[in-house]
Coordinates of C-alpha atoms in Angstrom, one line a residue:
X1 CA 28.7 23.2 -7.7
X2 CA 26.6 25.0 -4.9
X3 CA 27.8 28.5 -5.1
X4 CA 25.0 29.5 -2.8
X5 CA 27.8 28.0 0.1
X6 CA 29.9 31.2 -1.0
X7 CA 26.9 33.9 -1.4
X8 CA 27.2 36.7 1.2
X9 CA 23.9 38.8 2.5
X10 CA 25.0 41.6 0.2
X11 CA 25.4 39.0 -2.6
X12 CA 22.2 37.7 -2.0
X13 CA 19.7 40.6 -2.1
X14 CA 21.6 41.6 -5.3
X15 CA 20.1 38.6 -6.9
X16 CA 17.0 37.6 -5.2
X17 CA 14.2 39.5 -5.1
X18 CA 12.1 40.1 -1.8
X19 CA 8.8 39.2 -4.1
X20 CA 10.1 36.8 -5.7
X21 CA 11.4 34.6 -2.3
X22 CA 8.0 35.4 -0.6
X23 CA 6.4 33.8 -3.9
X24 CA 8.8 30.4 -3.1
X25 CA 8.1 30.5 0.5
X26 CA 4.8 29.9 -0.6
X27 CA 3.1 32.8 0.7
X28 CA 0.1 34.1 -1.0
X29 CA -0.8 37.6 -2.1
X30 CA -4.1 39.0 -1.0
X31 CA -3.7 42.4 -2.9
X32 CA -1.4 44.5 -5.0
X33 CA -1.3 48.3 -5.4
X34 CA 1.0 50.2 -7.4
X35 CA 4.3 48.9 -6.1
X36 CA 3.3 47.7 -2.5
X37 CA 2.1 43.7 -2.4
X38 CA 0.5 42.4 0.8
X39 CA 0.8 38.7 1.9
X40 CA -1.0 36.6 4.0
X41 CA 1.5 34.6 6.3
X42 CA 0.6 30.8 7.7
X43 CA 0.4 32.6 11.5
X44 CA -2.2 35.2 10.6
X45 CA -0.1 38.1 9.9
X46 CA 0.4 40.2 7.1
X47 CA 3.7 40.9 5.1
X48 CA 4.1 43.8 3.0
X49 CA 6.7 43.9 0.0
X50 CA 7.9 47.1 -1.5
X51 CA 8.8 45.7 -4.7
X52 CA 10.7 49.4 -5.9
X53 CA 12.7 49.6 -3.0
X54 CA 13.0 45.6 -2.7
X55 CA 11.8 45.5 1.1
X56 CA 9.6 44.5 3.2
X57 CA 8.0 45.0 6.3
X58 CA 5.8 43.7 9.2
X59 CA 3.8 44.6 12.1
X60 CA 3.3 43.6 15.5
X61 CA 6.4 43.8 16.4
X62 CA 7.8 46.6 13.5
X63 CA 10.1 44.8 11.7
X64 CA 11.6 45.6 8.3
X65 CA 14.6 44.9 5.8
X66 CA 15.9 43.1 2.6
X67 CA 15.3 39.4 1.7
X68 CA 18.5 37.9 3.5
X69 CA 16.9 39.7 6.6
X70 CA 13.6 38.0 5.7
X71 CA 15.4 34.7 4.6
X72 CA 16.8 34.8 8.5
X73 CA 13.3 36.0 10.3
X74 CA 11.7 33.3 8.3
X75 CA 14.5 30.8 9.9
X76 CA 15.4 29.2 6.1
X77 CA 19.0 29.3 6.8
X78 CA 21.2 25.9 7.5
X79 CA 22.7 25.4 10.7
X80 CA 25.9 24.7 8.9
X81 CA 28.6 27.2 9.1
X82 CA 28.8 29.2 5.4
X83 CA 25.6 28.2 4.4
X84 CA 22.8 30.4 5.2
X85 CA 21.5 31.1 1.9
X86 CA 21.4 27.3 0.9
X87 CA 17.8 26.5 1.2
X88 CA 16.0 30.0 0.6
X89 CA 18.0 30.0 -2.3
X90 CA 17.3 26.8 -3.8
X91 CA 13.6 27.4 -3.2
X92 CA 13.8 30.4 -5.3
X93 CA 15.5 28.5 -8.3
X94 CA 13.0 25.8 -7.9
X95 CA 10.2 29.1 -8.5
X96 CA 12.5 30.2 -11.7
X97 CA 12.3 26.9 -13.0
X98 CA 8.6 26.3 -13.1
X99 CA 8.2 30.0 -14.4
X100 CA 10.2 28.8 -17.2
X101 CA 7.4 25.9 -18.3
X102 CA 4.5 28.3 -17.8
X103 CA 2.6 28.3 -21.1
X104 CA 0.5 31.6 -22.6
X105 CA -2.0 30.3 -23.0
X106 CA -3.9 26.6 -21.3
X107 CA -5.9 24.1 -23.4
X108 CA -9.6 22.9 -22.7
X109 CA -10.2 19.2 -22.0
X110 CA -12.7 17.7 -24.6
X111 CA -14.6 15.6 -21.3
X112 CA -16.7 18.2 -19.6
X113 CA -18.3 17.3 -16.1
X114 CA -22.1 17.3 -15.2
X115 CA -23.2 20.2 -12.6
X116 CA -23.8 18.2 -9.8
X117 CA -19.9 17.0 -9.6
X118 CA -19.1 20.7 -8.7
X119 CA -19.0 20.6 -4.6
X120 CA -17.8 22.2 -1.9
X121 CA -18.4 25.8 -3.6
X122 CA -17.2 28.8 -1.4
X123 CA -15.1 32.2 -2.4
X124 CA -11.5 31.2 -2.6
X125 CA -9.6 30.2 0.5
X126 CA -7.8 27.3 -0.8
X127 CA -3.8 28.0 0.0
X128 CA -2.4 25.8 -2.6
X129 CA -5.1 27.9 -5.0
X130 CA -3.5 31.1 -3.2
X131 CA -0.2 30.0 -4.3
X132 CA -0.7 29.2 -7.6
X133 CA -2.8 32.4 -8.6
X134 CA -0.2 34.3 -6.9
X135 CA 3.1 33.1 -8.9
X136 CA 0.9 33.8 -11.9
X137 CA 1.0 37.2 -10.7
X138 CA -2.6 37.6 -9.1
X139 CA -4.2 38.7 -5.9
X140 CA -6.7 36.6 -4.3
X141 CA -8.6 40.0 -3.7
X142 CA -9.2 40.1 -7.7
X143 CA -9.6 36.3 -7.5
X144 CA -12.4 36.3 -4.8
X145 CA -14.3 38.6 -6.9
X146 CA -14.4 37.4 -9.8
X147 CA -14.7 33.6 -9.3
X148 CA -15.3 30.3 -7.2
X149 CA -13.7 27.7 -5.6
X150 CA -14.6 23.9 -5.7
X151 CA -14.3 20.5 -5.9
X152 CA -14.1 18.3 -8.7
X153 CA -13.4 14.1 -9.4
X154 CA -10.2 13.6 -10.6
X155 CA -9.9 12.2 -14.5
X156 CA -8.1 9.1 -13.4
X157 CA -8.2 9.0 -9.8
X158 CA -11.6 10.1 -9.2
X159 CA -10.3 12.1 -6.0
X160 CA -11.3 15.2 -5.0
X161 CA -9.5 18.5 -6.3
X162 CA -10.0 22.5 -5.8
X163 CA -10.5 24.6 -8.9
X164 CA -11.5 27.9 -9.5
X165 CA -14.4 28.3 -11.7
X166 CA -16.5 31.4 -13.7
X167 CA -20.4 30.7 -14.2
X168 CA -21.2 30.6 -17.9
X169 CA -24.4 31.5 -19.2
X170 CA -27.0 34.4 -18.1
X171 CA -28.4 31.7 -15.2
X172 CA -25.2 30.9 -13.8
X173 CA -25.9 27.7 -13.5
X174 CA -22.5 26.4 -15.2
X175 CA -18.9 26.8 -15.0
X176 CA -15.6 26.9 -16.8
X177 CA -13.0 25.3 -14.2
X178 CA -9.0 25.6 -14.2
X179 CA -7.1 23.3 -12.2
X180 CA -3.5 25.5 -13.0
X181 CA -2.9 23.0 -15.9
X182 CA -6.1 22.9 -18.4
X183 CA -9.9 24.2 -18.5
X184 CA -12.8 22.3 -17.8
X185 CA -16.4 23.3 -18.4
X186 CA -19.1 22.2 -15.7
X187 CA -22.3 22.2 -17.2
X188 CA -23.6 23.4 -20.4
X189 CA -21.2 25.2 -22.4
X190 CA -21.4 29.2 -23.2
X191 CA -19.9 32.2 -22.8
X192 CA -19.2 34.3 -18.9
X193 CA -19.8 37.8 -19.0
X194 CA -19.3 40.4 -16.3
X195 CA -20.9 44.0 -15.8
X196 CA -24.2 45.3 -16.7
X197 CA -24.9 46.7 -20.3
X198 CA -25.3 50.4 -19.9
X199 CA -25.5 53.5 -22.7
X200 CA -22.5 54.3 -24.6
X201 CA -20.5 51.0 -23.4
X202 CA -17.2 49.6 -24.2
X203 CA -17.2 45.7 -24.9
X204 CA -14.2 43.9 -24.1
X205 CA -13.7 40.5 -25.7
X206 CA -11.1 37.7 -24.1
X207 CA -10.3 34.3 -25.4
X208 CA -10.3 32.7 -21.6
X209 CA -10.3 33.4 -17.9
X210 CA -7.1 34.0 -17.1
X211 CA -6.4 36.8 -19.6
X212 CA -9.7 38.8 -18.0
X213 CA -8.0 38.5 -14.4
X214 CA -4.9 39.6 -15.9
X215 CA -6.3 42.5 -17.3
X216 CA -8.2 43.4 -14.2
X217 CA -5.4 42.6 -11.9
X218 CA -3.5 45.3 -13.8
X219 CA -5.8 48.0 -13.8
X220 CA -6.7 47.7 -10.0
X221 CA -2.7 47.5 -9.3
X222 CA -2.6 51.2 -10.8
X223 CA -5.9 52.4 -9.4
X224 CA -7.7 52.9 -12.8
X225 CA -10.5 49.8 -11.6
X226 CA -13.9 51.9 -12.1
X227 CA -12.9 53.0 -15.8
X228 CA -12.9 49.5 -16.3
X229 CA -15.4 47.8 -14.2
X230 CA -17.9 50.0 -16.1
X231 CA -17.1 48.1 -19.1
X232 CA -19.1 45.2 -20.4
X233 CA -16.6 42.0 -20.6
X234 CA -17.3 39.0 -22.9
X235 CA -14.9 35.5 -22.1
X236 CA -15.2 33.2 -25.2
X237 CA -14.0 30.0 -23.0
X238 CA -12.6 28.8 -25.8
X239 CA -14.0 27.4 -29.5
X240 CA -16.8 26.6 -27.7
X241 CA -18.4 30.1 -27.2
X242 CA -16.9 32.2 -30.3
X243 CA -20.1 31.6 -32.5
X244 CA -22.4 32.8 -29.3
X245 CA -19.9 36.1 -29.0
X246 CA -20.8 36.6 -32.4
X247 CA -24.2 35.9 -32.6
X248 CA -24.6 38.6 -29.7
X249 CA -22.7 41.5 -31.0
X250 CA -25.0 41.1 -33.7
X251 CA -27.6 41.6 -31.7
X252 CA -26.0 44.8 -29.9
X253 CA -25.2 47.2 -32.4
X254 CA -24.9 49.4 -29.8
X255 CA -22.0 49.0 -28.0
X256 CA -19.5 52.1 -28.7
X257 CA -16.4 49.8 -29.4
X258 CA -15.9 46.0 -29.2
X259 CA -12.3 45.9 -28.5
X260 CA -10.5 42.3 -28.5
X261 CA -7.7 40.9 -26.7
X262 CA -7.2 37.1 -28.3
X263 CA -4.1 35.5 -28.1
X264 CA -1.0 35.4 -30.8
X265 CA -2.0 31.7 -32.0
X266 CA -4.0 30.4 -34.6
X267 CA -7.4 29.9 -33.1
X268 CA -6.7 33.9 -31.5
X269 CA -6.7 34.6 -35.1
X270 CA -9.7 32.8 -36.5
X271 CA -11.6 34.5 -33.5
X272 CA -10.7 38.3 -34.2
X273 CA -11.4 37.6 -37.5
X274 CA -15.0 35.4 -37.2
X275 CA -15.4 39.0 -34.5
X276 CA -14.2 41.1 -36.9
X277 CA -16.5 40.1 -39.6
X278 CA -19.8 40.0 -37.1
X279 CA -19.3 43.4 -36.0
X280 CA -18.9 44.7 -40.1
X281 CA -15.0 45.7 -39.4
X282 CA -15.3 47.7 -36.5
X283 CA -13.7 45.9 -33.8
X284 CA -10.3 46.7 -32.8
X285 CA -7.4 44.4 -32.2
X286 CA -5.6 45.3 -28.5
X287 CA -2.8 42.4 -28.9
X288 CA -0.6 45.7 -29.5
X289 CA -0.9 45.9 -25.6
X290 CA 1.0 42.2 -25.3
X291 CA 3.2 43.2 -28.2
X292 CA 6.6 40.6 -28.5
X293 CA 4.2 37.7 -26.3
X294 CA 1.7 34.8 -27.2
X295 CA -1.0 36.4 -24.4
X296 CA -2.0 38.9 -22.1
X297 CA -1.3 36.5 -19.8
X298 CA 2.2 36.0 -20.5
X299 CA 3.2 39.6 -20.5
X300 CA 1.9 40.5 -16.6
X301 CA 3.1 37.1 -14.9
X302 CA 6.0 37.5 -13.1
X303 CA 9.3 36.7 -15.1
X304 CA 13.0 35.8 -13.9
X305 CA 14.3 38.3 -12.2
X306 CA 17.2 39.9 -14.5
X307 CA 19.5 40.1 -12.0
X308 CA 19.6 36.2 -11.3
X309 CA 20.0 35.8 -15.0
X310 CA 22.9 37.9 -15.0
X311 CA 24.6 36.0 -11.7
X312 CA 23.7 32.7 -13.3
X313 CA 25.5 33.4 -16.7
X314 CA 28.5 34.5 -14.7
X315 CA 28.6 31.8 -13.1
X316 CA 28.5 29.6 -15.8
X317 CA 31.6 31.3 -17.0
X318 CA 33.3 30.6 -13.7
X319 CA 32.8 26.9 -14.1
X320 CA 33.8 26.7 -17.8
X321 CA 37.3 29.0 -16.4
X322 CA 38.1 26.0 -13.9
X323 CA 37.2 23.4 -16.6
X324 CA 40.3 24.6 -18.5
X325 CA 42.2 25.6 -16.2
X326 CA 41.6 21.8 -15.0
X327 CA 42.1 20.3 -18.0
X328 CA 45.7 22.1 -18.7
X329 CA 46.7 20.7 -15.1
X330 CA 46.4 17.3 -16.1
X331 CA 47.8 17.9 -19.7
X332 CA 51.1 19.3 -17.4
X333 CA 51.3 16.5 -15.5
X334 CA 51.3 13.9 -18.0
X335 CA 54.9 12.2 -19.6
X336 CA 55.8 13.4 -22.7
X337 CA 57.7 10.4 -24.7
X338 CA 61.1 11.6 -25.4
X339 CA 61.4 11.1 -29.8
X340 CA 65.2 10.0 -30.2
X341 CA 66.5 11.9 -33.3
X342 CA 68.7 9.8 -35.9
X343 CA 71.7 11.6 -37.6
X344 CA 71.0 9.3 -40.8
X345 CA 67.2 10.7 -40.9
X346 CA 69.0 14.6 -40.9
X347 CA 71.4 13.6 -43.5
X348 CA 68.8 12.5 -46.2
X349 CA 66.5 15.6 -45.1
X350 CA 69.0 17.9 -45.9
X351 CA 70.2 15.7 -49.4
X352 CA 66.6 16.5 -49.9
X353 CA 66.6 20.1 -49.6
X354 CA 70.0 20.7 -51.5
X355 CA 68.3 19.3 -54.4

């Protein structure tokens, strides 16, 4: 049943939010600061989204409202008459649905690709990259800074695909690559590290790339960025770089704290612990800060919005209402067989009972 044919504007901003329909537009969010997101629209201009008052606005001409007003600037409504909300709306449970098969964490192929099939290098620009990092709840802003874009062969079709990628090593000369499904590594493998080792530094150890821009795409929403960029950051890219982490915190006795944030599986276990152990018990376990989810990751991507979660149940309990009420309908209307009652059949009932 498309109860989107009944939704009213009023109905529809009390489910949908503004963020969440410029995310399955397919719009792509250059930055994010405290409760203001700014995207990049296909014409050039920019959209801003209050996400605590649920607006947005525009320049050029001044133009603001809710996300029915943007569903009709945007010109996602159905010429047919009681369906305006039809296809922005379906677009936005298309969006719920694939957040619903986003894992925590992403494996690591076992094939890794020589350095000469990364091509086409540049700073991100890519839109269907832009889309992707943004419905996993990054900027491209953090994105840009952090890592690459390129082109690799295809596993089975051998044709050309973007990636992001983070050079590995201290020459920069490899990469670890994600194509939004698995990591890759380009090159030799190793571990990527950001900042520049400085006196009385805080280390901070991740299991992968994405957890790192999900940690820095937090702290620059809430304006805390040069606390942390003065920290020195160690990525294991997976199995592959854990005994390397190790073997160089060894080394560096002095860093002030070595403070990990692995993920709530097993290999995120054996890691803290193999840490743990190289740093004689002094490192100190942050997954308190993703407490009740498998990653860092999965606790800062967006999520279902609470009030669609609500509408849908009800409407569930709509539909299972008009069930019964259907079924009784056609229970009413059927023939009941009249059952003839024999005075003979009363008789020995009642012989019965006297005895």
């Amino acid at each position: 049943m498309n109860h989107s044919k009944k939704m009213t504007s009023m109905g529809f901003d009390s489910i949908v939010p503004v963020d969440d329909l410029c995310m399955a537009a397919g719009f792509v969010c250059n930055s994010h600061r405290r409760a203001l997101r700014h995207y990049a629209l296909p014409d050039g201009r920019e959209l801003t989204v209050n996400t605590a008052r649920n607006e947005w606005a525009m320049k050029n001409p001044d133009c603001y409202g809710s996300a029915s007003q943007l569903v009709k600037k945007l010109g996602l409504t159905r010429l047919t008459e009681g369906d305006n909300f039809g296809i922005a709306f379906s677009l936005v449970e298309k969006l719920y649905t694939e957040r619903d098969s986003i894992p925590a964490t992403f494996g690591y192929t076992t094939l890794s690709r020589p350095i000469w099939d990364f091509t086409d290098t540049c700073h991100p620009k890519n839109r269907e990259l832009g889309r992707l990092v943004t419905r996993y709840g990054l900027s491209m802003d953090n994105v840009k800074f952090h890592t690459l874009e390129g082109s690799l062969p295809h596993v089975k079709s051998q044709k050309p695909e973007r990636v992001l990628a983070m050079s590995v090593g201290d020459n920069h000369e490899s990469f670890m690559a994600f194509n939004g499904h698995r990591f890759r590594q380009i090159g030799d493998d190793g571990i990527s590290t950001v900042g520049h080792r400085r006196k009385d530094q805080t280390c901070m150890v991740y299991e992968n790339l994405l957890d790192f821009l999900t940690l820095m795409e937090s702290v620059i929403r809430n304006n805390v960025y040069p606390i942390m960029a003065r920290r020195y950051h160690i990525i294991l890219n997976g199995k592959r770089g854990l005994a390397e982490t190790c073997e160089y915190l060894k080394s560096n006795p002095d860093f002030l704290e070595v403070r990990c944030f692995m993920p709530k599986n097993e290999f995120g276990h054996a890691a803290f612990t193999a840490i743990y152990d190289a740093v004689k018990g002094t490192a100190i376990d942050r997954s308190d800060l993703f407490q009740g989810f498998g990653s860092l990751f999965e606790k800062y991507r967006p999520k279902i919005s609470e009030s669609y979660i609500k509408w849908k149940v009800s409407q569930v309990k709509k539909d299972s209402k008009v069930d019964v009420w259907e079924i009784r309908n056609v229970g009413q209307n059927e023939v009941i067989p009249k059952v003839e009652k024999h005075p003979s059949s009363r008789v020995e009932k009642s012989a019965v009972i006297d005895r």
